[in-house]
Amino acid sequence: EEEVHGILVYQDMFPNGWCVTPDLEERHFELWCRVGKCVADKVIFHLVSLLILTKELCHFNISRLLQGYIWSLGEGNFRSKFGNCLQVQNWIQEIKQINSLRIL
């Protein structure tokens, strides 16, 4: 596939056969898509980034801001979207673990 707006697409960075097992490759792609879908909104991206980068002491306040913002969007899946945002850090950690299994 071609680049989208100058950004490499997933298949360019992770071509078929890049990982030691196809199951882990599939899981990696699934997690990659989940993270991308979750943080596509710029405000959510920044708030989730703050959750990941700040100390736990700040997490409550940032989580409340995130929750309020998602609620203000008026989407029907408010709880699911908020829960997914809280999972992003775990998904990224799993992606990093799978990345370490790259076939050189």
PDB file of C-alpha atoms in Angstrom:
ATOM      1  CA  GLU A   1       0.000   0.000   0.000  1.00  0.00           C
ATOM      2  CA  GLU A   2       1.014   3.593  -0.455  1.00  0.00           C
ATOM      3  CA  GLU A   3       1.865   6.060   2.257  1.00  0.00           C
ATOM      4  CA  VAL A   4      -1.052   8.009   3.679  1.00  0.00           C
ATOM      5  CA  HIS A   5      -0.246  11.717   4.088  1.00  0.00           C
ATOM      6  CA  GLY A   6       3.462  10.903   4.311  1.00  0.00           C
ATOM      7  CA  ILE A   7       2.945   8.425   7.152  1.00  0.00           C
ATOM      8  CA  LEU A   8       4.003   4.823   6.730  1.00  0.00           C
ATOM      9  CA  VAL A   9       1.143   2.370   6.816  1.00  0.00           C
ATOM     10  CA  TYR A  10       1.188  -0.615   9.154  1.00  0.00           C
ATOM     11  CA  GLN A  11       2.110  -3.127   6.436  1.00  0.00           C
ATOM     12  CA  ASP A  12       5.241  -1.117   5.560  1.00  0.00           C
ATOM     13  CA  MET A  13       6.500  -1.278   9.134  1.00  0.00           C
ATOM     14  CA  PHE A  14       5.307  -4.812   9.852  1.00  0.00           C
ATOM     15  CA  PRO A  15       5.206  -6.887   6.626  1.00  0.00           C
ATOM     16  CA  ASN A  16       3.713 -10.393   6.669  1.00  0.00           C
ATOM     17  CA  GLY A  17       6.015 -12.834   8.429  1.00  0.00           C
ATOM     18  CA  TRP A  18       7.750 -10.217  10.616  1.00  0.00           C
ATOM     19  CA  CYS A  19       6.962 -12.020  13.882  1.00  0.00           C
ATOM     20  CA  VAL A  20       7.828 -15.495  15.145  1.00  0.00           C
ATOM     21  CA  THR A  21       4.189 -16.671  14.992  1.00  0.00           C
ATOM     22  CA  PRO A  22       1.198 -15.653  12.868  1.00  0.00           C
ATOM     23  CA  ASP A  23      -1.018 -15.548  15.990  1.00  0.00           C
ATOM     24  CA  LEU A  24       1.174 -12.917  17.605  1.00  0.00           C
ATOM     25  CA  GLU A  25       1.297 -10.993  14.339  1.00  0.00           C
ATOM     26  CA  GLU A  26      -2.499 -10.950  14.266  1.00  0.00           C
ATOM     27  CA  ARG A  27      -2.707  -9.892  17.926  1.00  0.00           C
ATOM     28  CA  HIS A  28      -0.184  -7.100  17.292  1.00  0.00           C
ATOM     29  CA  PHE A  29      -2.261  -5.780  14.371  1.00  0.00           C
ATOM     30  CA  GLU A  30      -5.454  -5.975  16.424  1.00  0.00           C
ATOM     31  CA  LEU A  31      -3.891  -4.027  19.306  1.00  0.00           C
ATOM     32  CA  TRP A  32      -2.350  -1.497  16.905  1.00  0.00           C
ATOM     33  CA  CYS A  33      -5.793  -0.825  15.418  1.00  0.00           C
ATOM     34  CA  ARG A  34      -7.436  -0.560  18.846  1.00  0.00           C
ATOM     35  CA  VAL A  35      -4.905   2.027  20.009  1.00  0.00           C
ATOM     36  CA  GLY A  36      -5.222   3.992  16.771  1.00  0.00           C
ATOM     37  CA  LYS A  37      -9.014   4.001  16.893  1.00  0.00           C
ATOM     38  CA  CYS A  38      -9.056   4.974  20.550  1.00  0.00           C
ATOM     39  CA  VAL A  39      -6.703   7.951  20.235  1.00  0.00           C
ATOM     40  CA  ALA A  40      -7.857   9.235  16.825  1.00  0.00           C
ATOM     41  CA  ASP A  41      -9.486  12.228  18.548  1.00  0.00           C
ATOM     42  CA  LYS A  42      -6.758  14.789  19.341  1.00  0.00           C
ATOM     43  CA  VAL A  43      -8.123  15.700  22.772  1.00  0.00           C
ATOM     44  CA  ILE A  44      -8.371  12.044  23.755  1.00  0.00           C
ATOM     45  CA  PHE A  45      -4.857  11.474  22.388  1.00  0.00           C
ATOM     46  CA  HIS A  46      -3.437  14.199  24.610  1.00  0.00           C
ATOM     47  CA  LEU A  47      -5.355  13.153  27.723  1.00  0.00           C
ATOM     48  CA  VAL A  48      -4.388   9.479  27.296  1.00  0.00           C
ATOM     49  CA  SER A  49      -0.775  10.575  26.724  1.00  0.00           C
ATOM     50  CA  LEU A  50      -0.907  12.492  30.000  1.00  0.00           C
ATOM     51  CA  LEU A  51      -2.245   9.407  31.766  1.00  0.00           C
ATOM     52  CA  ILE A  52       0.686   7.401  30.462  1.00  0.00           C
ATOM     53  CA  LEU A  53       3.361  10.021  31.095  1.00  0.00           C
ATOM     54  CA  THR A  54       2.364  11.494  34.466  1.00  0.00           C
ATOM     55  CA  LYS A  55       2.648  10.169  37.996  1.00  0.00           C
ATOM     56  CA  GLU A  56      -0.254   8.260  39.517  1.00  0.00           C
ATOM     57  CA  LEU A  57      -1.064  11.207  41.748  1.00  0.00           C
ATOM     58  CA  CYS A  58      -2.431  13.072  38.704  1.00  0.00           C
ATOM     59  CA  HIS A  59      -4.318  10.136  37.182  1.00  0.00           C
ATOM     60  CA  PHE A  60      -7.601  10.772  38.992  1.00  0.00           C
ATOM     61  CA  ASN A  61      -7.888  14.344  37.736  1.00  0.00           C
ATOM     62  CA  ILE A  62      -6.828  13.458  34.193  1.00  0.00           C
ATOM     63  CA  SER A  63      -9.250  10.512  34.164  1.00  0.00           C
ATOM     64  CA  ARG A  64     -12.085  12.818  35.208  1.00  0.00           C
ATOM     65  CA  LEU A  65     -11.196  15.239  32.389  1.00  0.00           C
ATOM     66  CA  LEU A  66     -11.091  12.343  29.931  1.00  0.00           C
ATOM     67  CA  GLN A  67     -14.393  10.974  31.197  1.00  0.00           C
ATOM     68  CA  GLY A  68     -16.055  14.388  30.947  1.00  0.00           C
ATOM     69  CA  TYR A  69     -14.747  14.965  27.453  1.00  0.00           C
ATOM     70  CA  ILE A  70     -15.911  11.591  26.180  1.00  0.00           C
ATOM     71  CA  TRP A  71     -19.308  12.165  27.785  1.00  0.00           C
ATOM     72  CA  SER A  72     -19.544  15.573  26.065  1.00  0.00           C
ATOM     73  CA  LEU A  73     -19.140  13.892  22.666  1.00  0.00           C
ATOM     74  CA  GLY A  74     -22.614  12.436  23.150  1.00  0.00           C
ATOM     75  CA  GLU A  75     -21.744   9.040  21.697  1.00  0.00           C
ATOM     76  CA  GLY A  76     -23.799   6.064  22.795  1.00  0.00           C
ATOM     77  CA  ASN A  77     -20.803   3.953  23.746  1.00  0.00           C
ATOM     78  CA  PHE A  78     -19.451   6.303  26.416  1.00  0.00           C
ATOM     79  CA  ARG A  79     -18.420   3.649  28.964  1.00  0.00           C
ATOM     80  CA  SER A  80     -16.775   1.421  26.364  1.00  0.00           C
ATOM     81  CA  LYS A  81     -14.799   4.307  24.889  1.00  0.00           C
ATOM     82  CA  PHE A  82     -13.682   5.489  28.323  1.00  0.00           C
ATOM     83  CA  GLY A  83     -12.698   1.945  29.333  1.00  0.00           C
ATOM     84  CA  ASN A  84     -10.740   1.508  26.111  1.00  0.00           C
ATOM     85  CA  CYS A  85      -8.864   4.751  26.765  1.00  0.00           C
ATOM     86  CA  LEU A  86      -7.845   3.432  30.166  1.00  0.00           C
ATOM     87  CA  GLN A  87      -6.535   0.260  28.494  1.00  0.00           C
ATOM     88  CA  VAL A  88      -4.289   2.023  25.952  1.00  0.00           C
ATOM     89  CA  GLN A  89      -1.209   1.858  28.162  1.00  0.00           C
ATOM     90  CA  ASN A  90      -1.656  -1.911  28.626  1.00  0.00           C
ATOM     91  CA  TRP A  91      -2.172  -2.392  24.881  1.00  0.00           C
ATOM     92  CA  ILE A  92       0.991  -0.429  24.105  1.00  0.00           C
ATOM     93  CA  GLN A  93       2.940  -2.548  26.582  1.00  0.00           C
ATOM     94  CA  GLU A  94       1.688  -5.728  24.893  1.00  0.00           C
ATOM     95  CA  ILE A  95       2.570  -4.299  21.460  1.00  0.00           C
ATOM     96  CA  LYS A  96       6.105  -3.607  22.717  1.00  0.00           C
ATOM     97  CA  GLN A  97       6.423  -7.159  24.022  1.00  0.00           C
ATOM     98  CA  ILE A  98       5.331  -8.596  20.685  1.00  0.00           C
ATOM     99  CA  ASN A  99       7.711  -6.204  18.883  1.00  0.00           C
ATOM    100  CA  SER A 100      10.563  -7.852  20.734  1.00  0.00           C
ATOM    101  CA  LEU A 101       9.720 -11.102  18.929  1.00  0.00           C
ATOM    102  CA  ARG A 102      10.542  -9.648  15.513  1.00  0.00           C
ATOM    103  CA  ILE A 103      12.356 -11.985  13.150  1.00  0.00           C
ATOM    104  CA  LEU A 104      15.550 -10.288  12.028  1.00  0.00           C
TER     105      LEU A 104
END
